[in-house]
Short mmCIF file of C-alpha atoms in Angstrom, two decimals:
data_model
loop_
_atom_site.label_atom_id
_atom_site.label_comp_id
_atom_site.label_asym_id
_atom_site.label_seq_id
_atom_site.Cartn_x
_atom_site.Cartn_y
_atom_site.Cartn_z
CA MET E 16 -21.05 -40.70 28.30
CA SER E 17 -19.83 -38.32 25.68
CA GLU E 18 -22.12 -35.72 24.22
CA PRO E 19 -22.86 -35.93 20.50
CA PHE E 20 -20.77 -33.60 18.36
CA GLU E 21 -22.60 -30.38 17.56
CA PRO E 22 -20.98 -28.71 14.55
CA LYS E 23 -20.46 -24.97 14.49
CA ILE E 24 -21.47 -23.53 11.18
CA VAL E 25 -21.11 -19.94 10.08
CA ALA E 26 -23.40 -18.73 7.29
CA PHE E 27 -22.56 -15.57 5.38
CA VAL E 28 -25.75 -14.47 3.66
CA CYS E 29 -26.90 -11.51 1.62
CA THR E 30 -29.60 -9.36 3.15
CA TYR E 31 -31.89 -9.21 0.11
CA CYS E 32 -32.35 -12.90 -0.61
CA THR E 33 -31.00 -15.51 1.76
CA TYR E 34 -31.48 -13.44 4.91
CA ALA E 35 -35.05 -12.74 3.84
CA GLY E 36 -35.39 -16.46 3.09
CA ALA E 37 -34.18 -17.26 6.60
CA ASP E 38 -36.69 -14.73 7.90
CA LEU E 39 -39.43 -16.47 5.95
CA ALA E 40 -38.37 -19.81 7.43
CA GLY E 41 -38.76 -18.20 10.86
CA THR E 42 -42.12 -16.58 10.26
CA SER E 43 -43.36 -19.82 8.68
CA ARG E 44 -42.44 -21.57 11.96
CA LEU E 45 -40.13 -23.98 10.15
CA LYS E 46 -37.78 -25.80 12.48
CA TYR E 47 -34.13 -26.06 11.49
CA ALA E 48 -30.89 -27.02 13.18
CA PRO E 49 -29.66 -24.42 15.70
CA ASN E 50 -26.01 -24.97 14.71
CA VAL E 51 -25.82 -22.14 12.24
CA ARG E 52 -24.66 -18.63 13.07
CA ILE E 53 -25.89 -16.21 10.44
CA VAL E 54 -23.86 -13.17 9.43
CA ARG E 55 -25.84 -10.74 7.30
CA LEU E 56 -24.07 -8.75 4.59
CA PRO E 57 -25.37 -6.33 1.98
CA CYS E 58 -24.56 -8.56 -0.99
CA THR E 59 -22.67 -11.75 -1.84
CA GLY E 60 -20.29 -9.46 -3.71
CA ARG E 61 -19.35 -8.08 -0.30
CA ILE E 62 -18.38 -11.51 1.01
CA SER E 63 -14.63 -11.51 0.93
CA PRO E 64 -12.72 -14.79 1.09
CA MET E 65 -11.17 -13.30 4.21
CA PHE E 66 -14.49 -13.84 5.99
CA ILE E 67 -14.33 -17.55 5.28
CA LEU E 68 -10.77 -17.77 6.57
CA LYS E 69 -11.75 -15.76 9.63
CA ALA E 70 -14.66 -18.09 10.39
CA LEU E 71 -12.32 -21.09 10.21
CA GLN E 72 -9.77 -19.24 12.33
CA LYS E 73 -12.42 -18.74 15.01
CA GLY E 74 -13.22 -22.44 15.13
CA ALA E 75 -16.00 -23.04 12.60
CA ASP E 76 -16.42 -26.64 11.47
CA GLY E 77 -18.19 -25.55 8.33
CA VAL E 78 -18.92 -22.37 6.42
CA LEU E 79 -21.94 -21.67 4.24
CA VAL E 80 -22.10 -18.76 1.84
CA SER E 81 -25.43 -17.94 0.29
CA GLY E 82 -27.05 -15.24 -1.80
CA CYS E 83 -29.49 -14.38 -4.54
CA HIS E 84 -29.99 -16.58 -7.58
CA PRO E 85 -28.14 -15.37 -10.69
CA GLY E 86 -30.14 -12.55 -12.24
CA ASP E 87 -31.86 -11.68 -8.96
CA CYS E 88 -29.12 -9.60 -7.36
CA HIS E 89 -30.37 -6.37 -5.83
CA PHE E 90 -27.25 -4.70 -7.20
CA THR E 91 -27.71 -6.45 -10.58
CA HIS E 92 -24.40 -8.34 -10.72
CA GLY E 93 -22.84 -8.67 -7.27
CA ASN E 94 -23.54 -12.38 -7.23
CA TYR E 95 -21.96 -12.93 -10.65
CA HIS E 96 -18.71 -11.47 -9.36
CA ALA E 97 -19.03 -13.52 -6.19
CA ARG E 98 -19.56 -16.71 -8.17
CA ARG E 99 -16.24 -16.36 -10.01
CA ARG E 100 -14.46 -15.51 -6.81
CA TRP E 101 -15.89 -18.52 -5.02
CA MET E 102 -14.98 -20.87 -7.80
CA VAL E 103 -11.35 -19.78 -7.64
CA PHE E 104 -11.27 -19.65 -3.86
CA ARG E 105 -12.86 -23.06 -3.56
CA ALA E 106 -10.23 -24.55 -5.84
CA LEU E 107 -7.55 -22.85 -3.79
CA LEU E 108 -8.88 -24.23 -0.51
CA ASP E 109 -9.13 -27.66 -2.08
CA PHE E 110 -5.53 -27.48 -3.27
CA THR E 111 -4.24 -26.36 0.11
CA GLY E 112 -6.05 -29.16 1.91
CA ILE E 113 -9.27 -27.66 3.28
CA PRO E 114 -11.94 -30.25 2.37
CA PRO E 115 -14.37 -28.58 -0.06
CA GLU E 116 -17.25 -30.23 1.83
CA ARG E 117 -16.64 -27.82 4.68
CA VAL E 118 -17.08 -24.67 2.66
CA MET E 119 -20.40 -24.61 0.83
CA PHE E 120 -22.13 -22.19 -1.47
CA SER E 121 -25.80 -21.86 -2.34
CA TRP E 122 -28.44 -19.64 -3.88
CA ILE E 123 -31.54 -19.10 -1.75
CA SER E 124 -34.14 -16.53 -2.69
CA ALA E 125 -36.41 -14.57 -0.34
CA ALA E 126 -39.26 -16.91 -1.23
CA GLU E 127 -37.36 -20.11 -0.42
CA GLY E 128 -37.88 -20.34 3.33
CA SER E 129 -38.30 -24.08 3.18
CA LYS E 130 -35.19 -24.48 1.02
CA PHE E 131 -33.27 -22.54 3.67
CA ALA E 132 -34.53 -24.76 6.49
CA ASP E 133 -33.79 -27.93 4.48
CA LEU E 134 -30.35 -26.75 3.48
CA ILE E 135 -29.36 -25.86 7.04
CA ASN E 136 -30.54 -29.26 8.20
CA SER E 137 -28.68 -31.15 5.51
CA VAL E 138 -25.52 -29.07 5.87
CA THR E 139 -25.54 -29.62 9.63
CA GLU E 140 -25.93 -33.37 9.11
CA ASP E 141 -23.12 -33.45 6.55
CA ILE E 142 -20.73 -31.62 8.84
CA ARG E 143 -21.79 -33.77 11.77
CA LYS E 144 -20.79 -36.83 9.73
CA LEU E 145 -17.44 -35.25 8.83
CA GLY E 146 -16.81 -34.54 12.52
CA PRO E 147 -14.96 -31.61 14.03
CA PHE E 148 -12.28 -29.97 11.89
CA ASP E 149 -9.50 -31.36 14.08
CA GLN E 150 -6.63 -30.50 11.76
CA TYR E 151 -7.54 -26.83 11.88
CA GLN E 152 -8.31 -26.91 15.62
CA GLU E 153 -4.74 -28.06 16.24
CA LEU E 154 -3.44 -25.02 14.42
CA ILE E 155 -5.75 -22.74 16.39
CA THR E 156 -4.53 -24.26 19.66
CA GLU E 157 -0.95 -23.61 18.60
CA THR E 158 -1.71 -19.87 18.31
CA GLU E 159 -2.73 -19.78 21.99
CA SER E 160 -5.63 -17.49 21.18
CA PRO E 161 -8.85 -19.36 21.85
CA ALA E 162 -11.40 -20.07 19.16
CA THR E 163 -14.29 -17.89 20.20
CA LEU E 164 -17.11 -19.54 18.29
CA MET K 27 26.91 -11.89 -26.46
CA ILE K 28 25.83 -10.35 -29.75
CA THR K 29 22.40 -9.67 -28.31
CA GLN K 30 23.97 -8.01 -25.29
CA GLU K 31 26.14 -5.72 -27.45
CA LYS K 32 23.24 -4.85 -29.69
CA TYR K 33 21.06 -3.92 -26.77
CA ARG K 34 23.83 -1.87 -25.16
CA THR K 35 24.04 0.20 -28.32
CA THR K 36 20.26 0.53 -28.56
CA VAL K 37 20.00 1.68 -24.95
CA LYS K 38 22.79 4.24 -25.46
CA GLU K 39 21.08 5.58 -28.59
CA LEU K 40 17.69 5.89 -26.96
CA LEU K 41 19.19 7.58 -23.90
CA ALA K 42 21.21 9.98 -26.05
CA ASN K 43 18.27 11.09 -28.19
CA GLY K 44 16.08 11.45 -25.13
CA THR K 45 13.51 8.83 -26.03
CA ILE K 46 13.89 7.13 -22.67
CA LYS K 47 14.97 8.63 -19.36
CA MET K 48 16.12 5.33 -17.92
CA ALA K 49 16.54 1.69 -18.79
CA ILE K 50 16.14 -1.12 -16.29
CA GLY K 51 18.35 -4.12 -16.95
CA TYR K 52 20.83 -6.49 -15.34
CA ARG K 53 24.39 -6.24 -14.08
CA PRO K 54 26.75 -8.81 -12.54
CA GLY K 55 25.85 -9.99 -9.03
CA SER K 56 27.75 -11.49 -6.13
CA THR K 57 28.36 -14.83 -7.85
CA PRO K 58 28.85 -15.64 -11.55
CA ASP K 59 25.31 -16.99 -11.94
CA ARG K 60 23.58 -14.14 -10.14
CA ARG K 61 22.39 -10.88 -11.60
CA ARG K 62 21.37 -7.62 -10.01
CA PRO K 63 19.03 -5.00 -11.35
CA LEU K 64 20.75 -2.12 -13.11
CA PHE K 65 19.19 1.29 -13.55
CA ILE K 66 20.82 2.89 -16.57
CA ARG K 67 20.69 6.66 -16.86
CA THR K 68 23.98 7.36 -18.62
CA SER K 69 26.02 5.90 -21.42
CA GLU K 70 28.70 4.72 -18.95
CA GLU K 71 26.13 2.85 -16.94
CA ALA K 72 24.97 1.16 -20.14
CA ASP K 73 28.42 -0.45 -20.40
CA GLN K 74 27.71 -2.43 -17.23
CA LEU K 75 24.68 -4.05 -18.83
CA VAL K 76 24.75 -7.83 -18.91
CA LEU K 77 22.29 -9.98 -20.81
CA ASP K 78 22.63 -13.73 -20.69
CA SER K 79 20.66 -16.83 -19.73
CA THR K 80 21.11 -16.15 -15.99
CA CYS K 81 19.06 -12.95 -16.25
CA ILE K 82 15.88 -14.54 -14.98
CA THR K 83 14.42 -12.02 -12.55
CA ASN K 84 11.21 -10.35 -13.71
CA LEU K 85 12.08 -6.65 -13.40
CA SER K 86 8.62 -5.27 -14.16
CA GLY K 87 7.91 -4.61 -10.48
CA TYR K 88 10.35 -1.69 -10.50
CA LEU K 89 8.10 0.18 -12.92
CA VAL K 90 5.42 0.76 -10.30
CA THR K 91 7.93 2.44 -7.99
CA GLU K 92 6.25 5.57 -6.72
CA GLY K 93 6.90 8.59 -8.92
CA LEU K 94 8.93 6.78 -11.59
CA LEU K 95 6.39 7.20 -14.36
CA SER K 96 4.61 10.30 -13.07
CA ASP K 97 6.62 12.67 -15.30
CA GLU K 98 5.14 10.86 -18.33
CA LYS K 99 8.61 10.19 -19.76
CA GLN K 100 9.44 6.81 -21.23
CA VAL K 101 11.34 4.08 -19.43
CA GLY K 102 13.01 1.11 -21.08
CA ILE K 103 13.06 -2.30 -19.48
CA PHE K 104 14.54 -5.72 -20.20
CA LEU K 105 11.86 -8.38 -20.11
CA ARG K 106 11.34 -12.03 -20.84
CA PRO K 107 7.91 -13.06 -22.19
CA GLU K 108 6.60 -13.46 -18.60
CA GLY K 109 7.71 -9.92 -17.88
CA ILE K 110 5.82 -8.65 -20.89
CA ARG K 111 2.72 -10.38 -19.54
CA SER K 112 3.27 -8.63 -16.18
CA ILE K 113 3.40 -5.27 -17.98
CA ASN K 114 0.11 -6.09 -19.70
CA ILE K 115 -1.54 -6.95 -16.39
CA LEU K 116 -0.21 -3.80 -14.70
CA ALA K 117 -1.57 -1.77 -17.61
CA ALA K 118 -4.93 -3.56 -17.48
CA GLU K 119 -5.11 -2.75 -13.77
CA TYR K 120 -4.31 0.91 -14.50
CA GLN K 121 -0.99 0.84 -12.66
CA LEU K 122 0.94 2.15 -15.64
CA ASN K 123 0.51 3.46 -19.13
CA VAL K 124 1.98 1.08 -21.70
CA ASP K 125 2.89 3.98 -23.99
CA GLN K 126 5.53 4.95 -21.44
CA ILE K 127 7.21 1.57 -21.49
CA VAL K 128 9.85 0.67 -24.06
CA ILE K 129 10.36 -3.08 -23.98
CA PHE K 130 13.71 -4.73 -24.69
CA GLY K 131 12.44 -8.25 -25.04
CA PHE K 132 14.65 -11.31 -24.82
CA ASP K 133 14.36 -15.01 -24.25
CA SER K 134 16.81 -17.84 -23.88
CA THR K 135 17.13 -21.49 -24.71
CA GLY K 136 19.98 -23.15 -22.87
CA ARG K 137 22.75 -20.56 -22.71
CA GLU K 138 21.70 -18.87 -25.93
CA VAL K 139 19.99 -15.48 -25.60
CA ARG K 140 17.94 -14.07 -28.44
CA PRO K 141 16.13 -10.75 -28.76
CA LEU K 142 12.36 -10.57 -29.22
CA GLN K 143 10.94 -8.46 -32.02
CA GLY K 144 9.03 -5.41 -30.88
CA ARG K 145 9.29 -2.40 -28.59
CA ASN K 146 5.76 -1.80 -27.32
CA ALA K 147 3.59 -4.13 -25.26
CA GLY K 148 1.16 -4.49 -28.18
CA ASP K 149 3.88 -5.88 -30.49
CA PHE K 150 4.11 -9.16 -28.62
CA SER K 151 0.54 -10.42 -28.88
CA ALA K 152 1.39 -13.13 -31.42
CA LEU K 153 4.19 -14.43 -29.19
CA LEU K 154 1.98 -14.41 -26.09
CA THR K 155 -0.85 -16.18 -27.90
CA GLU K 156 1.64 -18.83 -28.91
CA ILE K 157 2.71 -19.23 -25.27
CA LYS K 158 -0.93 -19.58 -24.27
CA GLU K 159 -1.38 -22.39 -26.79
CA ASN K 160 1.85 -24.16 -25.84
CA PRO K 161 2.75 -23.19 -22.28
CA PRO K 162 6.36 -24.03 -21.49
CA LEU K 163 6.80 -26.88 -19.02
CA THR K 164 8.16 -25.89 -15.64
CA SER K 165 10.15 -28.01 -13.26
CA LYS K 166 7.11 -28.09 -10.95
CA GLU K 167 4.88 -30.42 -12.99
CA PRO K 168 5.84 -33.68 -11.24
CA LEU K 169 5.28 -32.12 -7.81
CA LEU K 170 1.98 -30.60 -8.91
CA GLU K 171 0.83 -33.98 -10.09
CA ARG K 172 1.89 -35.59 -6.83
CA VAL K 173 0.04 -33.02 -4.71
CA GLU K 174 -3.10 -33.29 -6.83
CA LYS K 175 -3.19 -37.05 -6.31
CA MET K 176 -3.21 -36.67 -2.51
CA ASN K 177 -6.42 -36.69 -0.50
CA ALA K 178 -7.49 -33.61 1.47
CA LYS K 179 -5.80 -34.72 4.67
CA GLU K 180 -2.47 -35.51 2.98
CA ARG K 181 -2.57 -32.20 1.13
CA PHE K 182 -3.30 -30.34 4.36
CA ASP K 183 -0.33 -32.03 6.01
CA PHE K 184 1.89 -31.43 2.98
CA TRP K 185 1.20 -27.69 3.03
CA GLN K 186 1.44 -27.40 6.82
CA GLU K 187 4.86 -29.00 6.56
CA GLU K 188 5.89 -26.52 3.88
CA PHE K 189 4.33 -23.47 5.54
CA SER K 190 5.71 -24.35 8.97
CA ARG K 191 9.09 -23.12 7.69
CA CYS K 192 7.69 -19.72 6.71
CA ILE K 193 9.17 -16.87 8.74
CA LYS K 194 6.76 -14.22 7.46
CA CYS K 195 9.52 -12.16 5.92
CA TYR K 196 7.14 -11.24 3.06
CA ALA K 197 10.00 -11.53 0.58
CA CYS K 198 7.51 -13.23 -1.75
CA ARG K 199 5.39 -10.11 -1.61
CA GLN K 200 8.29 -7.75 -2.17
CA ALA K 201 9.60 -9.77 -5.10
CA CYS K 202 6.26 -10.07 -6.87
CA PRO K 203 5.54 -7.49 -9.59
CA MET K 204 1.82 -8.00 -8.93
CA CYS K 205 2.01 -7.12 -5.21
CA TYR K 206 1.93 -3.35 -5.57
CA CYS K 207 -0.73 -2.45 -2.98
CA ARG K 208 0.37 0.52 -0.89
CA ARG K 209 -1.16 -1.17 2.09
CA CYS K 210 -1.14 -4.94 2.02
CA ILE K 211 -3.96 -6.77 3.72
CA VAL K 212 -1.54 -8.33 6.22
CA ASP K 213 -0.37 -4.88 7.29
CA SER K 214 -3.85 -3.75 8.26
CA ASN K 215 -4.81 -4.43 11.85
CA GLN K 216 -8.34 -3.03 12.03
CA PRO K 217 -9.59 -5.65 11.42
CA GLN K 218 -6.70 -8.05 11.47
CA TRP K 219 -7.73 -10.75 9.03
CA ILE K 220 -4.56 -12.73 9.18
CA ASN K 221 -2.50 -13.80 12.14
CA THR K 222 0.75 -11.90 11.80
CA SER K 223 2.75 -14.18 14.09
CA SER K 224 4.60 -16.84 12.24
CA HIS K 225 2.83 -19.82 13.74
CA THR K 226 1.53 -22.35 11.25
CA LEU K 227 -2.03 -21.00 11.14
CA GLY K 228 -0.85 -17.48 10.39
CA ASN K 229 1.55 -18.81 7.77
CA PHE K 230 -1.21 -20.84 6.18
CA GLU K 231 -3.58 -17.89 6.06
CA TRP K 232 -0.95 -15.58 4.62
CA ASN K 233 -0.03 -17.98 1.87
CA VAL K 234 -3.65 -18.72 0.98
CA VAL K 235 -4.44 -15.03 0.76
CA ARG K 236 -1.33 -14.33 -1.27
CA ALA K 237 -2.25 -17.09 -3.71
CA PHE K 238 -5.83 -15.87 -3.94
CA HIS K 239 -4.78 -12.34 -4.74
CA LEU K 240 -2.54 -13.69 -7.49
CA SER K 241 -5.18 -15.95 -9.02
CA GLY K 242 -5.60 -15.03 -12.64
CA ARG K 243 -2.72 -12.55 -12.38
CA CYS K 244 0.36 -14.67 -11.83
CA VAL K 245 2.56 -15.10 -14.91
CA GLN K 246 4.84 -17.79 -13.45
CA CYS K 247 7.98 -15.65 -13.50
CA GLY K 248 9.19 -17.43 -10.38
CA ASN K 249 10.33 -14.32 -8.50
CA CYS K 250 8.53 -15.54 -5.34
CA ASP K 251 10.12 -18.98 -5.49
CA ARG K 252 13.60 -17.54 -5.81
CA ALA K 253 12.98 -14.93 -3.11
CA CYS K 254 11.77 -17.42 -0.50
CA PRO K 255 14.58 -17.95 2.01
CA VAL K 256 13.13 -21.26 3.19
CA ASN K 257 12.28 -22.68 -0.25
CA ILE K 258 8.53 -23.05 0.03
CA PRO K 259 7.24 -24.07 -3.42
CA LEU K 260 5.08 -20.93 -3.63
CA ARG K 261 4.85 -21.07 -7.38
CA LEU K 262 3.12 -24.42 -7.19
CA ILE K 263 -0.06 -22.87 -5.77
CA ASN K 264 0.08 -20.04 -8.29
CA GLN K 265 0.52 -22.54 -11.09
CA ARG K 266 -2.49 -24.51 -9.91
CA MET K 267 -4.60 -21.35 -9.71
CA ALA K 268 -3.48 -20.23 -13.18
CA LYS K 269 -4.66 -23.59 -14.48
CA GLU K 270 -7.99 -23.17 -12.71
CA VAL K 271 -8.53 -19.77 -14.31
CA VAL K 272 -7.59 -20.99 -17.79
CA ASP K 273 -9.83 -24.06 -17.51
CA GLY K 274 -12.73 -22.26 -15.86
CA PHE K 275 -12.79 -18.92 -17.62
CA ASP K 276 -10.35 -19.32 -20.54
CA HIS K 277 -8.35 -16.49 -19.02
CA PHE K 278 -4.62 -16.48 -19.74
CA ALA K 279 -3.23 -13.62 -17.66
CA GLY K 280 -1.44 -10.81 -19.45
CA LEU K 281 -2.36 -11.43 -23.08
CA SER K 282 -2.96 -7.76 -23.81
CA PRO K 283 -2.86 -4.40 -22.01
CA THR K 284 -6.65 -4.14 -22.28
CA GLN K 285 -7.57 -7.60 -21.02
CA GLU K 286 -10.19 -7.44 -18.26
CA PRO K 287 -8.94 -8.83 -14.93
CA VAL K 288 -10.58 -12.22 -14.45
CA LEU K 289 -11.97 -11.64 -10.97
CA ALA K 290 -13.25 -8.18 -11.84
CA SER K 291 -15.36 -9.45 -14.71
CA PHE K 292 -17.93 -12.20 -15.19
CA LYS K 293 -20.03 -14.04 -17.70
CA LYS K 294 -23.66 -14.81 -17.02
CA ASP K 295 -23.05 -18.44 -17.92
CA ASP K 296 -20.00 -19.06 -15.73
CA THR K 297 -20.03 -22.60 -14.36
CA GLU K 298 -21.72 -23.10 -11.02
CA THR K 299 -21.75 -26.86 -10.59
CA PHE K 300 -20.53 -26.47 -7.01
CA ILE K 301 -23.44 -24.30 -5.87
CA LEU K 302 -26.14 -26.01 -3.80
#
């Protein structure tokens, strides 16, 4: 009997909004899927596209990037810069064959603990339906350095 | 031919009266349809200058050579419209001062070469606006259309096939006027973002990163395409990204020396349909 596929999801979040939102989800005792590995960064403006590539390189089946709603950035406009960057990077990934469903972006504020829990659940389900990112896994295997996630 | 002679005389004059310390142009290469860069410092060197329809390389990258412009003297350079756009981008990114650049503009249709009116980067804004309105068709359009029609899996396979030939020579980086970083991200190893071995994953990552760094900056000069020893259609990705930036942010790279770089600026009402 084969075990059900458990997707590995990496979430890059900003410390002022989404990380605080995740914290709120925790303190509110909300249950959400354990498949997500959260990486906390100072701002979405700090989230380089390299991070997303690195997560995929280490065997992630999906990547979530999340930060403050527009206008709420602790640094006033880090998320506006990030938004442009994501739009271009997303198009680039799409054009080079990485399904856009695997790399997701969202705004979650510090008050949206339940949105965080719901989003993690739905993202996990979506990736579970898509299945493991086999095409990328093949490439990782070829490098002979194991995916560490 | 007439254009070539005229420009030879102009270069000689400007060198003689000390307006420019050097002119960067073309000279014959190893085969009749190849051209090499020529760095003209004397009147004799100006006689070697060639200007015809085979002069297609975008020479603007030579301007950011370390120390070339640091004495604040002027340098002349032969540029097609794409090259003029490159100069504008380099100026907008504070890599050079446009006042130091004397532009010898030219363009060609078929085998006919004609000069462009103007000497300074600012003189060409009407021409560049016209190019923005009616972008010239490139030979890549059919392929672009074909790739866009594929589904994600087919596209992934298509690019893996192309990138599997990559030997990580970084000729695309060397040839690109926009790749002027002293230390490229692939050369840094703490942390090492990109696999440097030339297995397919490393090749994929390198080419994605290269394309991302050129998004909203590429002017479609084709230097990367011609430099690639294994004929990967590198320009295709750049072309797709240029389209994205024009459609999404109405940003046509290199319109003026003061244009804000697209990924270093933002509007509060940028589209965000993709955000959950």
